[in-house]
PDB file of C-alpha atoms in Angstrom:
ATOM      1  CA  UNK A 140      -4.355 -22.087  -1.164  1.00 40.00           C
ATOM      2  CA  UNK A 141      -6.635 -19.642  -2.809  1.00 43.00           C
ATOM      3  CA  UNK A 142      -9.021 -20.914  -5.938  1.00 32.00           C
ATOM      4  CA  UNK A 143      -9.955 -17.857  -7.169  1.00 36.00           C
ATOM      5  CA  UNK A 144     -10.175 -17.646 -11.152  1.00 34.00           C
ATOM      6  CA  UNK A 145      -7.501 -15.376 -11.126  1.00 35.00           C
ATOM      7  CA  UNK A 146      -4.868 -17.265  -9.713  1.00 35.00           C
ATOM      8  CA  UNK A 147      -3.834 -20.942  -8.258  1.00 31.00           C
ATOM      9  CA  UNK A 148      -2.150 -19.981  -5.452  1.00 43.00           C
ATOM     10  CA  UNK A 149      -3.507 -18.026  -2.320  1.00 35.00           C
ATOM     11  CA  UNK A 150      -1.864 -16.484  -3.148  1.00 37.00           C
ATOM     12  CA  UNK A 151       9.807   4.351  -9.610  1.00 29.00           C
ATOM     13  CA  UNK A 152      18.826   9.459  -8.818  1.00 26.00           C
ATOM     14  CA  UNK A 153      19.173  11.721  -6.143  1.00 26.00           C
ATOM     15  CA  UNK A 154      15.925  11.486  -3.387  1.00 30.00           C
ATOM     16  CA  UNK A 155      13.846  15.006  -2.982  1.00 34.00           C
ATOM     17  CA  UNK A 156      15.668  14.068   0.821  1.00 34.00           C
ATOM     18  CA  UNK A 157      18.789  15.431  -0.213  1.00 34.00           C
ATOM     19  CA  UNK A 158      18.289  18.233  -0.627  1.00 33.00           C
ATOM     20  CA  UNK A 159      15.739  21.127   1.354  1.00 35.00           C
ATOM     21  CA  UNK A 160      12.407  21.969   0.035  1.00 37.00           C
ATOM     22  CA  UNK A 161       9.996  24.905   0.265  1.00 36.00           C
ATOM     23  CA  UNK A 162       6.344  24.738   1.540  1.00 36.00           C
ATOM     24  CA  UNK A 163       5.527  26.678  -2.108  1.00 35.00           C
ATOM     25  CA  UNK A 164       7.809  23.545  -4.106  1.00 43.00           C
ATOM     26  CA  UNK A 165       5.195  21.714  -6.257  1.00 45.00           C
ATOM     27  CA  UNK A 166       5.831  17.845  -6.532  1.00 51.00           C
ATOM     28  CA  UNK A 167       6.146  16.652  -9.729  1.00 53.00           C
ATOM     29  CA  UNK A 168       4.285  13.169  -9.178  1.00 60.00           C
ATOM     30  CA  UNK A 169       3.295  11.797 -13.007  1.00 61.00           C
ATOM     31  CA  UNK A 170       5.855   8.678 -12.080  1.00 64.00           C
ATOM     32  CA  UNK A 171       3.226   7.008 -14.138  1.00 62.00           C
ATOM     33  CA  UNK A 172       4.890   7.626 -17.398  1.00 62.00           C
ATOM     34  CA  UNK A 173       8.437   6.702 -16.212  1.00 61.00           C
ATOM     35  CA  UNK A 174       7.649   3.253 -15.533  1.00 59.00           C
ATOM     36  CA  UNK A 175       9.372   1.300 -17.815  1.00 53.00           C
ATOM     37  CA  UNK A 176       6.907  -0.656 -20.931  1.00 52.00           C
ATOM     38  CA  UNK A 177       8.435  -3.919 -20.554  1.00 60.00           C
ATOM     39  CA  UNK A 178      10.139  -5.471 -17.131  1.00 76.00           C
ATOM     40  CA  UNK A 179      10.364  -9.159 -15.794  1.00 94.00           C
ATOM     41  CA  UNK A 180       9.451  -9.100 -11.737  1.00 97.00           C
ATOM     42  CA  UNK A 181       6.877  -6.661 -10.173  1.00 98.00           C
ATOM     43  CA  UNK A 182       5.783  -7.334  -6.935  1.00 98.00           C
ATOM     44  CA  UNK A 183       2.983  -5.717  -5.848  1.00 98.00           C
ATOM     45  CA  UNK A 184       1.874  -4.812  -1.834  1.00 98.00           C
ATOM     46  CA  UNK A 185      -1.784  -3.843  -1.300  1.00 98.00           C
ATOM     47  CA  UNK A 186      -3.375  -2.129   1.522  1.00 96.00           C
ATOM     48  CA  UNK A 187      -4.691  -3.681   5.012  1.00 94.00           C
ATOM     49  CA  UNK A 188      -4.480  -1.660   7.715  1.00 92.00           C
ATOM     50  CA  UNK A 189      -1.725  -2.173  10.309  1.00 92.00           C
ATOM     51  CA  UNK A 190      -2.197  -6.416  10.505  1.00 94.00           C
ATOM     52  CA  UNK A 191      -2.070  -5.952   6.719  1.00 96.00           C
ATOM     53  CA  UNK A 192       1.385  -4.659   7.301  1.00 97.00           C
ATOM     54  CA  UNK A 193       2.531  -6.939   9.478  1.00 97.00           C
ATOM     55  CA  UNK A 194       0.745  -9.885   7.325  1.00 97.00           C
ATOM     56  CA  UNK A 195       3.201  -8.427   4.523  1.00 98.00           C
ATOM     57  CA  UNK A 196       6.384  -8.087   6.207  1.00 98.00           C
ATOM     58  CA  UNK A 197       5.718 -12.007   7.575  1.00 98.00           C
ATOM     59  CA  UNK A 198       4.930 -13.408   4.006  1.00 98.00           C
ATOM     60  CA  UNK A 199       7.968 -11.877   2.507  1.00 98.00           C
ATOM     61  CA  UNK A 200      10.050 -12.660   5.607  1.00 98.00           C
ATOM     62  CA  UNK A 201       8.641 -16.509   4.755  1.00 98.00           C
ATOM     63  CA  UNK A 202       9.476 -16.765   1.413  1.00 98.00           C
ATOM     64  CA  UNK A 203      13.032 -15.167   1.950  1.00 98.00           C
ATOM     65  CA  UNK A 204      13.903 -18.073   4.889  1.00 98.00           C
ATOM     66  CA  UNK A 205      12.223 -21.100   2.547  1.00 98.00           C
ATOM     67  CA  UNK A 206      14.851 -19.230   0.147  1.00 97.00           C
ATOM     68  CA  UNK A 207      12.956 -17.052  -2.162  1.00 98.00           C
ATOM     69  CA  UNK A 208      13.691 -13.409  -2.023  1.00 98.00           C
ATOM     70  CA  UNK A 209      11.364 -10.764  -3.726  1.00 98.00           C
ATOM     71  CA  UNK A 210      12.930  -7.837  -2.677  1.00 97.00           C
ATOM     72  CA  UNK A 211      14.623  -7.957  -5.641  1.00 95.00           C
ATOM     73  CA  UNK A 212      11.773  -7.762  -7.584  1.00 97.00           C
ATOM     74  CA  UNK A 213      12.265  -4.764 -10.817  1.00 96.00           C
ATOM     75  CA  UNK A 214       9.454  -2.979  -9.535  1.00 97.00           C
ATOM     76  CA  UNK A 215       7.841  -2.658  -6.478  1.00 98.00           C
ATOM     77  CA  UNK A 216       4.234  -0.899  -6.172  1.00 98.00           C
ATOM     78  CA  UNK A 217       3.109   0.166  -2.552  1.00 98.00           C
ATOM     79  CA  UNK A 218      -0.202   1.564  -1.346  1.00 98.00           C
ATOM     80  CA  UNK A 219      -1.812   2.442   1.854  1.00 97.00           C
ATOM     81  CA  UNK A 220      -0.133  -0.294   4.565  1.00 96.00           C
ATOM     82  CA  UNK A 221       1.674  -1.827   1.403  1.00 98.00           C
ATOM     83  CA  UNK A 222       3.452   1.628   1.194  1.00 98.00           C
ATOM     84  CA  UNK A 223       4.884   1.219   4.164  1.00 98.00           C
ATOM     85  CA  UNK A 224       5.866  -2.454   3.916  1.00 98.00           C
ATOM     86  CA  UNK A 225       7.450  -1.399   0.454  1.00 98.00           C
ATOM     87  CA  UNK A 226       9.750   1.270   2.255  1.00 98.00           C
ATOM     88  CA  UNK A 227      10.311  -1.027   4.451  1.00 98.00           C
ATOM     89  CA  UNK A 228      11.634  -4.389   3.108  1.00 98.00           C
ATOM     90  CA  UNK A 229      13.621  -2.138   0.538  1.00 97.00           C
ATOM     91  CA  UNK A 230      16.178  -0.530   3.375  1.00 96.00           C
ATOM     92  CA  UNK A 231      15.809  -3.275   5.884  1.00 97.00           C
ATOM     93  CA  UNK A 232      15.959  -7.265   6.306  1.00 97.00           C
ATOM     94  CA  UNK A 233      12.562  -8.869   5.776  1.00 98.00           C
ATOM     95  CA  UNK A 234      13.623 -10.693   8.647  1.00 97.00           C
ATOM     96  CA  UNK A 235      14.676  -8.152  11.242  1.00 97.00           C
ATOM     97  CA  UNK A 236      11.008  -6.608  10.155  1.00 97.00           C
ATOM     98  CA  UNK A 237       9.537  -9.263  11.563  1.00 97.00           C
ATOM     99  CA  UNK A 238      11.556 -10.186  14.501  1.00 96.00           C
ATOM    100  CA  UNK A 239      10.665  -6.216  15.602  1.00 95.00           C
ATOM    101  CA  UNK A 240       7.204  -7.273  14.945  1.00 95.00           C
ATOM    102  CA  UNK A 241       7.122 -10.438  17.355  1.00 94.00           C
ATOM    103  CA  UNK A 242       9.174  -8.507  20.141  1.00 89.00           C
ATOM    104  CA  UNK A 243       7.735  -4.947  19.954  1.00 79.00           C
ATOM    105  CA  UNK A 244       5.596  -4.824  23.736  1.00 48.00           C
ATOM    106  CA  UNK A 245       1.622  -3.585  22.599  1.00 46.00           C
ATOM    107  CA  UNK A 246       1.685  -0.381  23.093  1.00 49.00           C
ATOM    108  CA  UNK A 247      -1.416   2.084  24.468  1.00 38.00           C
ATOM    109  CA  UNK A 248      -2.761   3.878  21.221  1.00 42.00           C
ATOM    110  CA  UNK A 249      -2.747   7.458  22.413  1.00 39.00           C
ATOM    111  CA  UNK A 250      -2.769   9.362  18.790  1.00 41.00           C
ATOM    112  CA  UNK A 251      -4.362   9.166  15.465  1.00 42.00           C
ATOM    113  CA  UNK A 252      -1.921   6.770  14.160  1.00 43.00           C
ATOM    114  CA  UNK A 253      -0.629   3.442  14.839  1.00 43.00           C
ATOM    115  CA  UNK A 254       3.257   1.745  15.074  1.00 41.00           C
ATOM    116  CA  UNK A 255       3.278   1.161  11.512  1.00 48.00           C
ATOM    117  CA  UNK A 256       3.479   4.149  10.127  1.00 45.00           C
ATOM    118  CA  UNK A 257      -0.090   3.394   9.298  1.00 47.00           C
ATOM    119  CA  UNK A 258      -3.293   6.387   9.723  1.00 44.00           C
ATOM    120  CA  UNK A 259      -5.674   5.579  12.452  1.00 44.00           C
ATOM    121  CA  UNK A 260      -9.334   7.445  11.951  1.00 41.00           C
ATOM    122  CA  UNK A 261      -9.681   9.884  14.529  1.00 38.00           C
ATOM    123  CA  UNK A 262     -12.992   8.568  14.866  1.00 44.00           C
ATOM    124  CA  UNK A 263     -13.962   5.195  15.687  1.00 52.00           C
ATOM    125  CA  UNK A 264     -13.259   2.488  12.799  1.00 66.00           C
ATOM    126  CA  UNK A 265     -17.112   1.379  12.915  1.00 68.00           C
ATOM    127  CA  UNK A 266     -17.670   5.429  12.166  1.00 79.00           C
ATOM    128  CA  UNK A 267     -15.080   5.882   9.743  1.00 79.00           C
ATOM    129  CA  UNK A 268     -16.213   2.719   7.819  1.00 83.00           C
ATOM    130  CA  UNK A 269     -19.707   3.556   8.284  1.00 87.00           C
ATOM    131  CA  UNK A 270     -19.091   7.760   6.985  1.00 89.00           C
ATOM    132  CA  UNK A 271     -16.927   6.087   4.032  1.00 91.00           C
ATOM    133  CA  UNK A 272     -19.583   3.262   3.399  1.00 93.00           C
ATOM    134  CA  UNK A 273     -22.288   6.484   2.874  1.00 94.00           C
ATOM    135  CA  UNK A 274     -19.991   8.532   0.529  1.00 95.00           C
ATOM    136  CA  UNK A 275     -19.744   5.033  -1.649  1.00 96.00           C
ATOM    137  CA  UNK A 276     -22.873   4.599  -2.265  1.00 95.00           C
ATOM    138  CA  UNK A 277     -23.786   8.248  -3.146  1.00 96.00           C
ATOM    139  CA  UNK A 278     -21.248   8.020  -5.730  1.00 96.00           C
ATOM    140  CA  UNK A 279     -21.974   7.837  -9.504  1.00 97.00           C
ATOM    141  CA  UNK A 280     -18.332   6.579 -10.023  1.00 97.00           C
ATOM    142  CA  UNK A 281     -14.966   5.639  -9.089  1.00 97.00           C
ATOM    143  CA  UNK A 282     -13.914   9.654 -10.348  1.00 97.00           C
ATOM    144  CA  UNK A 283     -16.479  10.869  -8.188  1.00 97.00           C
ATOM    145  CA  UNK A 284     -16.214   8.656  -5.333  1.00 97.00           C
ATOM    146  CA  UNK A 285     -12.343  10.289  -5.163  1.00 97.00           C
ATOM    147  CA  UNK A 286     -13.729  13.597  -5.476  1.00 97.00           C
ATOM    148  CA  UNK A 287     -16.678  13.294  -2.803  1.00 97.00           C
ATOM    149  CA  UNK A 288     -13.473  11.209  -0.226  1.00 97.00           C
ATOM    150  CA  UNK A 289     -10.874  14.198  -1.228  1.00 97.00           C
ATOM    151  CA  UNK A 290     -13.904  16.918  -0.433  1.00 97.00           C
ATOM    152  CA  UNK A 291     -14.418  15.272   2.969  1.00 95.00           C
ATOM    153  CA  UNK A 292     -10.819  14.495   3.941  1.00 94.00           C
ATOM    154  CA  UNK A 293     -10.402  18.906   2.932  1.00 95.00           C
ATOM    155  CA  UNK A 294     -12.762  19.436   5.424  1.00 93.00           C
ATOM    156  CA  UNK A 295     -11.688  17.159   8.297  1.00 88.00           C
ATOM    157  CA  UNK A 296      -8.311  19.203   7.471  1.00 84.00           C
ATOM    158  CA  UNK A 297     -10.005  22.610   7.590  1.00 85.00           C
ATOM    159  CA  UNK A 298     -11.386  22.003  11.203  1.00 79.00           C
ATOM    160  CA  UNK A 299      -8.135  20.678  12.930  1.00 78.00           C
ATOM    161  CA  UNK A 300      -5.344  22.813  13.803  1.00 76.00           C
ATOM    162  CA  UNK A 301      -2.412  21.186  12.298  1.00 73.00           C
ATOM    163  CA  UNK A 302      -0.824  19.667  14.771  1.00 79.00           C
ATOM    164  CA  UNK A 303      -2.049  16.196  13.369  1.00 82.00           C
ATOM    165  CA  UNK A 304      -0.120  16.108  10.567  1.00 83.00           C
ATOM    166  CA  UNK A 305       3.357  17.407  12.076  1.00 87.00           C
ATOM    167  CA  UNK A 306       2.978  13.969  13.775  1.00 89.00           C
ATOM    168  CA  UNK A 307       1.403  12.558  11.445  1.00 89.00           C
ATOM    169  CA  UNK A 308       4.410  12.774   9.463  1.00 93.00           C
ATOM    170  CA  UNK A 309       6.886  12.316  12.357  1.00 94.00           C
ATOM    171  CA  UNK A 310       5.446   8.873  13.019  1.00 90.00           C
ATOM    172  CA  UNK A 311       5.721   7.714   9.249  1.00 93.00           C
ATOM    173  CA  UNK A 312       9.177   8.767   9.184  1.00 93.00           C
ATOM    174  CA  UNK A 313      10.435   7.098  12.550  1.00 92.00           C
ATOM    175  CA  UNK A 314       9.012   3.980  11.050  1.00 90.00           C
ATOM    176  CA  UNK A 315      11.171   3.817   7.798  1.00 96.00           C
ATOM    177  CA  UNK A 316      14.231   2.451   8.758  1.00 97.00           C
ATOM    178  CA  UNK A 317      15.796   4.881   5.558  1.00 96.00           C
ATOM    179  CA  UNK A 318      14.755   8.224   5.176  1.00 96.00           C
ATOM    180  CA  UNK A 319      15.727   7.722   1.389  1.00 96.00           C
ATOM    181  CA  UNK A 320      14.345   6.238  -1.485  1.00 97.00           C
ATOM    182  CA  UNK A 321      15.300   2.968  -2.836  1.00 96.00           C
ATOM    183  CA  UNK A 322      17.918   2.824  -5.904  1.00 93.00           C
ATOM    184  CA  UNK A 323      15.306   0.389  -7.951  1.00 93.00           C
ATOM    185  CA  UNK A 324      11.653   1.795  -8.996  1.00 95.00           C
ATOM    186  CA  UNK A 325       9.197   1.908  -6.409  1.00 97.00           C
ATOM    187  CA  UNK A 326       5.860   3.372  -7.117  1.00 97.00           C
ATOM    188  CA  UNK A 327       3.892   4.716  -4.247  1.00 98.00           C
ATOM    189  CA  UNK A 328       0.109   5.591  -4.949  1.00 98.00           C
ATOM    190  CA  UNK A 329      -1.743   8.253  -3.356  1.00 98.00           C
ATOM    191  CA  UNK A 330      -4.792  10.469  -4.296  1.00 98.00           C
ATOM    192  CA  UNK A 331      -4.839  14.371  -5.045  1.00 98.00           C
ATOM    193  CA  UNK A 332      -7.791  15.457  -2.482  1.00 97.00           C
ATOM    194  CA  UNK A 333      -8.251  18.597  -4.469  1.00 97.00           C
ATOM    195  CA  UNK A 334      -9.283  17.190  -7.598  1.00 97.00           C
ATOM    196  CA  UNK A 335      -9.518  13.292  -7.000  1.00 97.00           C
ATOM    197  CA  UNK A 336      -6.967  12.693  -9.418  1.00 97.00           C
ATOM    198  CA  UNK A 337      -4.899   9.493  -8.709  1.00 97.00           C
ATOM    199  CA  UNK A 338      -1.020  10.382  -8.079  1.00 97.00           C
ATOM    200  CA  UNK A 339       2.178   8.166  -8.353  1.00 97.00           C
ATOM    201  CA  UNK A 340       5.088   8.943  -6.518  1.00 97.00           C
ATOM    202  CA  UNK A 341       8.825   7.667  -7.185  1.00 96.00           C
ATOM    203  CA  UNK A 342      12.162   8.739  -6.802  1.00 95.00           C
ATOM    204  CA  UNK A 343      12.405  11.333  -9.283  1.00 94.00           C
ATOM    205  CA  UNK A 344       8.857  13.047  -8.262  1.00 95.00           C
ATOM    206  CA  UNK A 345      10.491  15.558  -5.670  1.00 94.00           C
ATOM    207  CA  UNK A 346       8.723  14.004  -2.875  1.00 96.00           C
ATOM    208  CA  UNK A 347      10.628  13.105   0.316  1.00 97.00           C
ATOM    209  CA  UNK A 348       9.635   9.352   0.962  1.00 98.00           C
ATOM    210  CA  UNK A 349       8.404  10.023   4.712  1.00 97.00           C
ATOM    211  CA  UNK A 350       6.154  11.878   2.909  1.00 97.00           C
ATOM    212  CA  UNK A 351       5.027   9.800  -0.242  1.00 98.00           C
ATOM    213  CA  UNK A 352       4.158   6.914   2.516  1.00 98.00           C
ATOM    214  CA  UNK A 353       2.139   9.413   4.746  1.00 97.00           C
ATOM    215  CA  UNK A 354       0.099  10.457   1.712  1.00 97.00           C
ATOM    216  CA  UNK A 355      -0.825   6.908   0.787  1.00 98.00           C
ATOM    217  CA  UNK A 356      -1.758   5.929   4.154  1.00 95.00           C
ATOM    218  CA  UNK A 357      -3.931   9.040   4.427  1.00 94.00           C
ATOM    219  CA  UNK A 358      -7.347   7.595   5.049  1.00 87.00           C
ATOM    220  CA  UNK A 359      -8.605  10.410   7.371  1.00 85.00           C
ATOM    221  CA  UNK A 360      -7.620  14.186   7.326  1.00 91.00           C
ATOM    222  CA  UNK A 361      -5.226  14.375   4.211  1.00 95.00           C
ATOM    223  CA  UNK A 362      -1.220  14.510   3.991  1.00 96.00           C
ATOM    224  CA  UNK A 363       0.097  17.944   2.826  1.00 95.00           C
ATOM    225  CA  UNK A 364       2.954  18.065   0.827  1.00 95.00           C
ATOM    226  CA  UNK A 365       3.256  22.188  -0.338  1.00 92.00           C
ATOM    227  CA  UNK A 366       0.277  23.147  -0.535  1.00 92.00           C
ATOM    228  CA  UNK A 367      -1.401  20.003  -2.030  1.00 95.00           C
ATOM    229  CA  UNK A 368      -3.299  17.353   0.048  1.00 96.00           C
ATOM    230  CA  UNK A 369      -3.177  13.959  -0.762  1.00 98.00           C
ATOM    231  CA  UNK A 370      -5.257  11.090   0.569  1.00 97.00           C
ATOM    232  CA  UNK A 371      -5.455   7.357   0.695  1.00 97.00           C
ATOM    233  CA  UNK A 372      -4.131   5.318  -2.279  1.00 97.00           C
ATOM    234  CA  UNK A 373      -6.793   2.514  -1.908  1.00 96.00           C
ATOM    235  CA  UNK A 374      -8.998   4.877  -2.866  1.00 97.00           C
ATOM    236  CA  UNK A 375      -7.878   4.248  -7.335  1.00 97.00           C
ATOM    237  CA  UNK A 376      -7.424   0.465  -6.114  1.00 97.00           C
ATOM    238  CA  UNK A 377      -6.458  -1.542  -2.862  1.00 96.00           C
ATOM    239  CA  UNK A 378      -3.586  -2.759  -4.580  1.00 98.00           C
ATOM    240  CA  UNK A 379      -2.604  -1.062  -8.250  1.00 98.00           C
ATOM    241  CA  UNK A 380      -1.375  -3.730  -9.437  1.00 98.00           C
ATOM    242  CA  UNK A 381      -2.371  -2.783 -13.033  1.00 96.00           C
ATOM    243  CA  UNK A 382       0.461  -0.375 -13.052  1.00 96.00           C
ATOM    244  CA  UNK A 383       2.652  -3.091 -13.186  1.00 96.00           C
ATOM    245  CA  UNK A 384       1.256  -3.804 -16.975  1.00 94.00           C
ATOM    246  CA  UNK A 385       3.771  -4.992 -19.445  1.00 92.00           C
ATOM    247  CA  UNK A 386       5.995  -6.676 -16.511  1.00 95.00           C
ATOM    248  CA  UNK A 387       6.242 -10.553 -17.507  1.00 96.00           C
ATOM    249  CA  UNK A 388       5.912 -11.777 -13.912  1.00 97.00           C
ATOM    250  CA  UNK A 389       3.744  -9.932 -11.353  1.00 98.00           C
ATOM    251  CA  UNK A 390       3.227 -10.905  -7.441  1.00 98.00           C
ATOM    252  CA  UNK A 391       0.326  -9.329  -5.823  1.00 98.00           C
ATOM    253  CA  UNK A 392       0.191  -9.566  -2.177  1.00 98.00           C
ATOM    254  CA  UNK A 393      -3.597  -8.791  -0.732  1.00 98.00           C
ATOM    255  CA  UNK A 394      -4.365  -8.401   2.826  1.00 96.00           C
ATOM    256  CA  UNK A 395      -7.864  -7.828   2.102  1.00 94.00           C
ATOM    257  CA  UNK A 396      -7.945 -10.879   0.153  1.00 94.00           C
ATOM    258  CA  UNK A 397      -8.646  -9.241  -3.178  1.00 94.00           C
ATOM    259  CA  UNK A 398     -11.917  -8.166  -1.956  1.00 91.00           C
ATOM    260  CA  UNK A 399     -13.442  -4.283  -2.420  1.00 92.00           C
ATOM    261  CA  UNK A 400     -15.851  -2.359  -1.170  1.00 92.00           C
ATOM    262  CA  UNK A 401     -16.718  -0.676  -4.489  1.00 94.00           C
ATOM    263  CA  UNK A 402     -19.296  -2.092  -7.059  1.00 93.00           C
ATOM    264  CA  UNK A 403     -18.032  -4.246  -9.346  1.00 94.00           C
ATOM    265  CA  UNK A 404     -18.564  -2.021 -12.250  1.00 94.00           C
ATOM    266  CA  UNK A 405     -16.297   0.153 -11.016  1.00 96.00           C
ATOM    267  CA  UNK A 406     -13.376  -1.659 -12.350  1.00 93.00           C
ATOM    268  CA  UNK A 407     -11.463  -1.866  -8.781  1.00 95.00           C
ATOM    269  CA  UNK A 408     -11.373  -5.329  -7.839  1.00 96.00           C
ATOM    270  CA  UNK A 409      -8.270  -6.970  -8.110  1.00 97.00           C
ATOM    271  CA  UNK A 410      -9.925  -9.477 -10.482  1.00 97.00           C
ATOM    272  CA  UNK A 411     -10.275  -6.421 -13.143  1.00 97.00           C
ATOM    273  CA  UNK A 412      -6.714  -5.633 -11.981  1.00 97.00           C
ATOM    274  CA  UNK A 413      -5.362  -9.086 -12.783  1.00 98.00           C
ATOM    275  CA  UNK A 414      -7.226  -9.354 -16.147  1.00 97.00           C
ATOM    276  CA  UNK A 415      -5.746  -6.203 -17.388  1.00 96.00           C
ATOM    277  CA  UNK A 416      -2.276  -7.644 -16.644  1.00 97.00           C
ATOM    278  CA  UNK A 417      -2.769 -11.047 -18.407  1.00 97.00           C
ATOM    279  CA  UNK A 418      -3.908  -8.773 -21.460  1.00 96.00           C
ATOM    280  CA  UNK A 419      -0.898  -7.183 -21.369  1.00 93.00           C
ATOM    281  CA  UNK A 420       1.115 -10.797 -21.257  1.00 94.00           C
ATOM    282  CA  UNK A 421       2.339 -10.443 -18.191  1.00 96.00           C
ATOM    283  CA  UNK A 422       1.964 -13.762 -15.665  1.00 97.00           C
ATOM    284  CA  UNK A 423       0.230 -13.060 -12.261  1.00 98.00           C
ATOM    285  CA  UNK A 424       0.455 -15.123  -9.182  1.00 98.00           C
ATOM    286  CA  UNK A 425      -1.508 -13.715  -5.861  1.00 98.00           C
ATOM    287  CA  UNK A 426      -1.254 -14.353  -1.956  1.00 98.00           C
ATOM    288  CA  UNK A 427      -4.065 -13.611   0.063  1.00 98.00           C
ATOM    289  CA  UNK A 428      -4.154 -14.719   3.866  1.00 96.00           C
ATOM    290  CA  UNK A 429      -5.457 -17.931   4.196  1.00 94.00           C
ATOM    291  CA  UNK A 430      -8.805 -19.273   5.981  1.00 90.00           C
ATOM    292  CA  UNK A 431      -7.167 -19.001   9.461  1.00 87.00           C
ATOM    293  CA  UNK A 432      -6.334 -15.919   9.484  1.00 89.00           C
ATOM    294  CA  UNK A 433      -8.342 -13.853   7.017  1.00 86.00           C
ATOM    295  CA  UNK A 434     -10.555 -12.597   9.533  1.00 85.00           C
ATOM    296  CA  UNK A 435      -7.731  -9.743  10.999  1.00 89.00           C
ATOM    297  CA  UNK A 436      -8.235  -8.005   7.817  1.00 86.00           C
ATOM    298  CA  UNK A 437     -11.384  -6.298   7.686  1.00 78.00           C
ATOM    299  CA  UNK A 438     -12.812  -4.162  10.619  1.00 77.00           C
ATOM    300  CA  UNK A 439      -9.692  -5.266  12.799  1.00 79.00           C
ATOM    301  CA  UNK A 440      -7.163  -4.245  10.214  1.00 82.00           C
ATOM    302  CA  UNK A 441      -6.194  -1.477  12.428  1.00 82.00           C
ATOM    303  CA  UNK A 442      -6.151  -3.670  15.983  1.00 85.00           C
ATOM    304  CA  UNK A 443      -2.391  -3.683  16.627  1.00 86.00           C
ATOM    305  CA  UNK A 444      -3.274  -6.627  18.949  1.00 88.00           C
ATOM    306  CA  UNK A 445      -3.368  -8.103  15.750  1.00 91.00           C
ATOM    307  CA  UNK A 446      -0.210  -7.636  14.372  1.00 94.00           C
ATOM    308  CA  UNK A 447       2.141 -10.247  15.859  1.00 95.00           C
ATOM    309  CA  UNK A 448      -0.696 -13.488  15.053  1.00 95.00           C
ATOM    310  CA  UNK A 449      -1.019 -11.837  11.717  1.00 96.00           C
ATOM    311  CA  UNK A 450       2.978 -11.628  10.982  1.00 96.00           C
ATOM    312  CA  UNK A 451       3.104 -14.887  11.992  1.00 96.00           C
ATOM    313  CA  UNK A 452       0.332 -16.494  10.078  1.00 97.00           C
ATOM    314  CA  UNK A 453       1.429 -14.573   6.774  1.00 98.00           C
ATOM    315  CA  UNK A 454       5.359 -15.944   7.863  1.00 98.00           C
ATOM    316  CA  UNK A 455       3.713 -19.514   7.593  1.00 97.00           C
ATOM    317  CA  UNK A 456       2.005 -18.771   4.024  1.00 98.00           C
ATOM    318  CA  UNK A 457       5.225 -17.265   2.437  1.00 98.00           C
ATOM    319  CA  UNK A 458       6.976 -20.268   3.657  1.00 98.00           C
ATOM    320  CA  UNK A 459       4.925 -22.986   2.391  1.00 98.00           C
ATOM    321  CA  UNK A 460       4.273 -21.072  -0.979  1.00 98.00           C
ATOM    322  CA  UNK A 461       7.913 -20.353  -1.522  1.00 98.00           C
ATOM    323  CA  UNK A 462       8.528 -23.695  -3.592  1.00 96.00           C
ATOM    324  CA  UNK A 463       5.136 -23.086  -5.933  1.00 95.00           C
ATOM    325  CA  UNK A 464       6.589 -19.775  -6.564  1.00 98.00           C
ATOM    326  CA  UNK A 465      10.008 -20.425  -6.839  1.00 96.00           C
ATOM    327  CA  UNK A 466      10.020 -21.172 -11.002  1.00 94.00           C
ATOM    328  CA  UNK A 467       7.101 -18.410 -11.635  1.00 97.00           C
ATOM    329  CA  UNK A 468       9.430 -16.111  -9.894  1.00 96.00           C
ATOM    330  CA  UNK A 469      12.600 -17.261 -11.560  1.00 87.00           C
TER     331      UNK A 469
END
């Protein structure tokens, strides 16, 4: 059980995929203006790599098996690996998704993508971490950091032949049980690589679901939608829980345990997001990996062999926490 000061637990009509879209269509992505000023229940799924995706599915399946269905939230927010999980749980049963993770044979990684539809950096993870840490260290603030991250990603894009983009989108699409946005409100967060400005996709944005997820997970080269390029939504905030402001109850699942690699005064840590939510009147609970599994969600988060144990750990946590969370959620 987590003992952080902001929780007592370990704790967005017709979709664009229904019509053809030319490469020059400009997506309308300002979904934050469409979020209701108030609502009942919001579920927030943070980033956390391949292992984090599995853990998120496990937690939600465990909660469901213990009688608590959080997929019925009025709003679901997904970032990076959490965007994959959000798209998955809104179109397939969490227990079925969990079974797929546990039964799938481990496949040798041969390309720049992981089996959960999460982008894997082309260079080794250690090199990726070193490169991005350098950008963070040189940045004057969060906005400057996002611009620098976008510029670095665009350099990688300029040096490529474009084939990885096609493969990446196909991989993401293959991992989604449905290519259509759910009827309920779901927000997927990314960052514009050209400007460094955060963007939020929903089913009214004119963007295919697979493209939105691919953009949110793009931690290496950017993902292109028309003539726009996008990078990982975690560069805004890893959970983006503050987008649920005004909702009565907000449940945040954070594979990284609310941690951030960014300076505290940038306001990107989950503690700041929770403070913002509570200032707007929300009740907030968070679920983090427990002490027996948190080692899977750092530099190891992209290790595909950790998906089954991460899913099992999440499932056990979900079952254990369901009773405590029932009164809060219902």
